[in-house]
């Protein structure tokens, strides 16, 4: 048996209930992993609220780190006793132990502790595919400006540091002076408090009217229109989240009027559809973290029993950096 968080209907944080569940043995292509720490991400809120509907009853959570207890037939890259971490479907990481598909579970290097592993997989792999694989048609070169919304969050702080390592001039937005300073301390070239400044006007000022080559946006509805105004001709609008709500429908003709812009809606799980692609992306993340170029900032820790409060704080934008759930 394992303690796990389950929802029986979509709704608010109160739907997150602690239950006892059987674990079982792994089948072909599966592993059983006992968690040491669990990552908290905004996609968990989308699953809980029903923005991304789940079949009920449902587990919650996409990210964790722990030790492999058993492997099923056909699993060759992991063995019992291995330290491991993952960002993976299906949801269900909010638990002490689980059986799950092995494809996206990666061996965790000894140099990276369990809490860091749990805090960095989904967010770090997201930053990886954004900065290295989601690029404008003209590419990105050292010195280029990019705009990154919600830069003081878990993905954002990783992206600030990784962008600096790549030589990019990352313009960060955040909702307070403190969060802006945090982004600057982690490698952002500029930071804009969107609550007190017009971020589109500031971007044009910073770039001397040229605009940025790409906007990375996990906020959605509240930042969409002005983000398009921040792009230079042939620029790329890369949406990867909806923290303020989904982007409303828009006429494609506006993209031509604003400079023949490109738009893409990205998800991590399109990038990790094979064992090889998952491992290659994880290796890049492990290398940049082990080298010290990217540090994972765990700013909040909640016991699994306090998951409702963790969700309330995340939705209220009271958190910075990464958040983990801990197990006794």
XYZ file of C-alpha atoms in Angstrom:
328
model
C 0.000 0.000 0.000
C 1.007 3.599 -0.513
C -0.288 6.977 0.575
C -1.341 8.966 -2.476
C -3.225 12.119 -3.427
C -6.336 11.490 -5.507
C -9.153 13.589 -6.946
C -12.652 12.241 -7.626
C -13.882 15.330 -9.483
C -12.374 18.464 -10.980
C -12.406 21.545 -8.780
C -10.457 23.509 -6.178
C -7.596 22.447 -3.893
C -10.107 20.854 -1.521
C -10.564 18.059 -4.080
C -7.014 16.823 -3.343
C -7.536 13.967 -0.893
C -4.978 11.728 0.817
C -5.879 8.041 0.375
C -4.293 4.614 0.799
C -3.869 2.678 -2.449
C -2.329 -0.661 -3.491
C 0.868 -0.414 -5.534
C 1.305 -3.802 -7.201
C 4.098 -5.164 -9.376
C 5.373 -3.612 -12.623
C 4.232 -5.126 -15.903
C 6.141 -5.186 -19.206
C 7.818 -1.840 -19.866
C 7.063 -0.570 -16.345
C 8.942 0.138 -13.108
C 7.947 0.501 -9.485
C 9.588 3.536 -7.918
C 9.561 4.648 -4.273
C 9.656 8.421 -4.129
C 11.937 10.520 -1.954
C 10.612 13.901 -3.210
C 7.870 15.088 -5.574
C 7.769 18.110 -7.868
C 4.876 20.592 -7.974
C 4.015 22.222 -11.315
C 1.308 24.438 -12.777
C 0.196 21.615 -15.067
C -0.974 19.893 -11.867
C -3.406 22.784 -11.358
C -4.657 22.392 -14.936
C -5.325 18.703 -14.267
C -7.048 19.413 -10.950
C -9.327 22.130 -12.346
C -10.202 20.251 -15.520
C -8.530 22.607 -18.004
C -6.772 19.384 -19.009
C -9.505 16.840 -18.110
C -8.681 13.538 -16.433
C -10.692 10.348 -16.138
C -11.909 10.009 -12.538
C -10.795 9.009 -10.014
C -7.361 10.368 -10.912
C -3.879 10.733 -9.554
C -2.100 14.073 -9.782
C 1.511 15.083 -10.425
C 4.008 14.615 -13.247
C 7.436 14.730 -11.602
C 9.378 12.989 -8.817
C 12.640 11.341 -7.807
C 13.342 8.193 -5.836
C 14.685 4.647 -5.961
C 13.646 1.886 -8.369
C 12.187 -1.057 -6.426
C 11.337 -3.404 -9.301
C 11.405 -3.469 -13.099
C 9.107 -5.216 -15.542
C 9.926 -7.302 -18.564
C 11.765 -5.443 -21.310
C 13.150 -2.654 -19.118
C 16.908 -2.560 -19.633
C 18.008 0.972 -18.747
C 17.046 0.720 -15.066
C 17.642 -1.833 -12.301
C 16.333 -2.237 -8.742
C 18.288 0.070 -6.449
C 18.947 2.727 -9.102
C 18.407 6.348 -8.160
C 15.970 7.781 -10.696
C 13.930 10.851 -11.626
C 11.263 11.604 -14.195
C 8.803 13.975 -15.792
C 6.161 11.734 -17.291
C 2.601 10.851 -18.125
C 0.324 9.540 -16.776
C -0.295 11.855 -13.799
C 0.157 10.238 -10.412
C 3.444 11.341 -8.840
C 1.803 12.693 -5.651
C 2.385 9.444 -3.763
C 4.937 7.473 -1.795
C 5.346 4.796 -4.472
C 3.864 3.957 -7.864
C 4.035 1.652 -10.867
C 4.519 3.600 -14.091
C 5.881 3.398 -17.654
C 9.671 3.223 -17.655
C 10.280 5.117 -20.909
C 10.630 8.600 -19.387
C 12.294 7.512 -16.125
C 16.004 8.358 -16.121
C 18.836 7.266 -13.885
C 19.710 10.192 -11.605
C 23.426 11.033 -11.407
C 24.953 10.622 -7.955
C 25.964 14.306 -7.980
C 22.295 15.382 -7.961
C 20.253 14.801 -4.788
C 16.666 13.562 -4.747
C 15.084 16.928 -3.914
C 16.928 18.629 -6.766
C 15.985 15.786 -9.102
C 12.317 16.084 -8.180
C 12.376 19.853 -8.558
C 14.116 20.032 -11.917
C 12.913 17.350 -14.296
C 9.709 18.791 -15.742
C 10.837 22.398 -15.388
C 14.388 21.771 -16.587
C 13.351 19.684 -19.579
C 10.848 22.419 -20.439
C 13.570 25.073 -20.367
C 15.735 22.763 -22.475
C 13.255 22.276 -25.294
C 12.299 25.960 -25.282
C 15.792 27.438 -25.499
C 17.427 24.715 -27.586
C 14.618 23.344 -29.758
C 11.874 26.006 -29.984
C 13.672 28.652 -31.977
C 12.667 31.338 -34.486
C 13.103 30.733 -38.210
C 16.221 32.939 -38.225
C 17.727 31.017 -35.299
C 19.245 32.369 -32.102
C 22.791 33.641 -31.767
C 24.716 34.926 -28.736
C 23.622 38.473 -28.029
C 20.053 38.009 -29.288
C 17.190 39.235 -27.118
C 14.417 36.870 -25.999
C 11.440 37.644 -23.749
C 10.514 35.186 -20.990
C 7.332 35.675 -18.961
C 6.955 34.480 -15.337
C 10.728 34.383 -15.112
C 10.852 34.032 -11.328
C 9.065 30.673 -11.409
C 10.625 27.243 -11.583
C 10.973 27.106 -15.371
C 11.858 30.784 -15.546
C 14.795 30.715 -13.134
C 16.277 27.733 -14.944
C 15.755 29.501 -18.279
C 17.426 32.689 -17.019
C 20.574 30.784 -16.116
C 20.585 28.572 -19.209
C 20.035 31.563 -21.505
C 23.008 33.308 -19.916
C 25.131 30.206 -20.516
C 24.047 30.314 -24.181
C 24.962 33.999 -24.477
C 21.364 35.183 -24.932
C 20.036 38.462 -23.573
C 16.948 37.282 -21.688
C 14.373 39.940 -20.818
C 12.392 38.690 -17.829
C 8.928 39.685 -16.667
C 7.607 39.094 -13.149
C 4.939 40.473 -10.850
C 6.979 42.245 -8.160
C 10.258 44.064 -7.648
C 11.508 41.142 -5.556
C 10.744 38.622 -8.286
C 12.398 40.855 -10.883
C 15.544 41.006 -8.757
C 15.492 37.229 -8.407
C 15.437 36.880 -12.198
C 18.328 39.328 -12.528
C 20.309 37.476 -9.873
C 19.871 34.302 -11.950
C 21.123 35.628 -15.242
C 18.389 37.742 -16.816
C 19.865 40.704 -18.701
C 16.807 42.869 -17.951
C 13.700 42.491 -15.771
C 10.306 44.162 -16.125
C 7.674 44.375 -13.383
C 4.536 43.936 -15.469
C 2.370 45.255 -12.617
C 3.978 48.705 -12.728
C 5.384 48.911 -16.278
C 4.120 48.421 -19.823
C 6.265 45.448 -20.734
C 5.787 45.893 -24.495
C 7.002 49.494 -24.330
C 9.993 48.501 -22.179
C 10.938 45.682 -24.559
C 10.964 48.111 -27.483
C 13.090 50.503 -25.416
C 15.575 47.783 -24.416
C 15.887 46.521 -28.001
C 16.030 50.035 -29.483
C 12.770 49.478 -31.316
C 13.718 46.193 -32.986
C 11.794 43.805 -30.737
C 12.796 40.297 -29.698
C 13.237 37.206 -31.854
C 11.116 35.003 -29.601
C 8.671 35.288 -26.697
C 8.384 32.328 -24.318
C 4.990 32.590 -22.637
C 3.425 30.352 -19.987
C 0.964 33.020 -18.811
C -1.492 32.951 -21.715
C -4.517 35.248 -21.905
C -3.131 38.221 -19.941
C 0.135 38.566 -21.879
C -0.759 37.358 -25.379
C -1.647 40.562 -27.245
C 1.230 42.657 -25.953
C 3.652 39.780 -26.470
C 2.894 39.823 -30.191
C 3.801 43.522 -30.172
C 7.205 42.666 -28.680
C 8.276 40.537 -31.651
C 10.418 41.666 -34.550
C 9.361 40.649 -38.087
C 9.483 36.852 -38.548
C 9.599 36.469 -34.775
C 8.233 33.458 -32.895
C 5.511 33.452 -30.247
C 6.097 30.261 -28.230
C 3.187 29.528 -25.908
C 3.700 26.748 -23.358
C 1.149 27.414 -20.620
C -2.061 29.138 -19.562
C -1.505 30.411 -16.014
C -3.918 33.338 -16.533
C -6.326 31.335 -18.698
C -6.385 30.066 -22.278
C -5.581 32.442 -25.120
C -8.849 33.469 -26.847
C -9.328 32.773 -30.550
C -7.657 35.270 -32.876
C -7.638 35.953 -36.612
C -4.470 34.604 -38.293
C -4.307 37.770 -40.384
C -3.041 39.675 -37.357
C 0.203 37.702 -37.594
C 0.839 39.088 -41.072
C 0.020 42.632 -40.026
C 2.488 42.465 -37.151
C 5.399 41.226 -39.258
C 4.691 37.745 -40.643
C 4.986 36.222 -37.176
C 5.137 32.547 -36.284
C 3.086 31.011 -33.448
C 3.559 27.632 -31.770
C 1.931 25.922 -28.799
C 4.495 23.624 -27.208
C 4.242 20.802 -24.664
C 7.081 18.834 -23.136
C 5.416 15.527 -23.897
C 5.716 16.046 -27.650
C 9.484 16.144 -27.159
C 9.872 13.000 -25.024
C 8.043 10.419 -27.135
C 10.948 7.961 -27.140
C 13.513 6.610 -24.725
C 16.327 8.102 -26.850
C 14.874 11.617 -26.974
C 14.076 11.584 -23.257
C 17.579 10.495 -22.331
C 19.255 13.000 -24.657
C 17.284 15.882 -23.159
C 17.870 14.634 -19.617
C 21.600 14.300 -20.257
C 21.756 17.932 -21.401
C 19.906 18.982 -18.243
C 22.060 16.843 -15.951
C 25.226 18.265 -17.542
C 24.256 21.911 -17.166
C 23.180 21.368 -13.541
C 26.226 19.280 -12.586
C 28.506 21.915 -14.150
C 27.038 24.622 -11.922
C 25.849 26.737 -14.852
C 22.261 26.155 -13.720
C 21.298 25.913 -10.063
C 17.881 24.605 -9.037
C 16.254 26.897 -6.488
C 13.851 25.039 -4.196
C 12.069 27.905 -2.479
C 9.113 26.011 -0.973
C 8.713 22.588 0.654
C 5.368 21.157 1.778
C 4.670 17.777 3.375
C 2.477 15.628 1.141
C -0.333 16.127 3.656
C -0.279 19.893 2.956
C -0.754 19.579 -0.803
C -3.958 21.652 -0.724
C -2.059 24.635 0.683
C 0.724 24.102 -1.839
C -1.811 24.412 -4.664
C -3.379 27.521 -3.105
C 0.011 29.226 -2.873
C 0.967 28.241 -6.411
C -2.268 29.602 -7.888
C -1.953 32.815 -5.846
C 1.540 33.328 -7.315
C 3.045 33.323 -3.840
C 5.815 30.925 -4.872
C 9.154 31.489 -6.560
C 11.565 29.009 -8.087
C 10.723 25.335 -7.628
C 8.367 23.743 -5.112
C 8.490 20.173 -3.847
C 6.315 17.896 -1.757
C 8.224 15.977 0.899
C 7.625 12.529 2.373
C 8.119 11.580 6.009
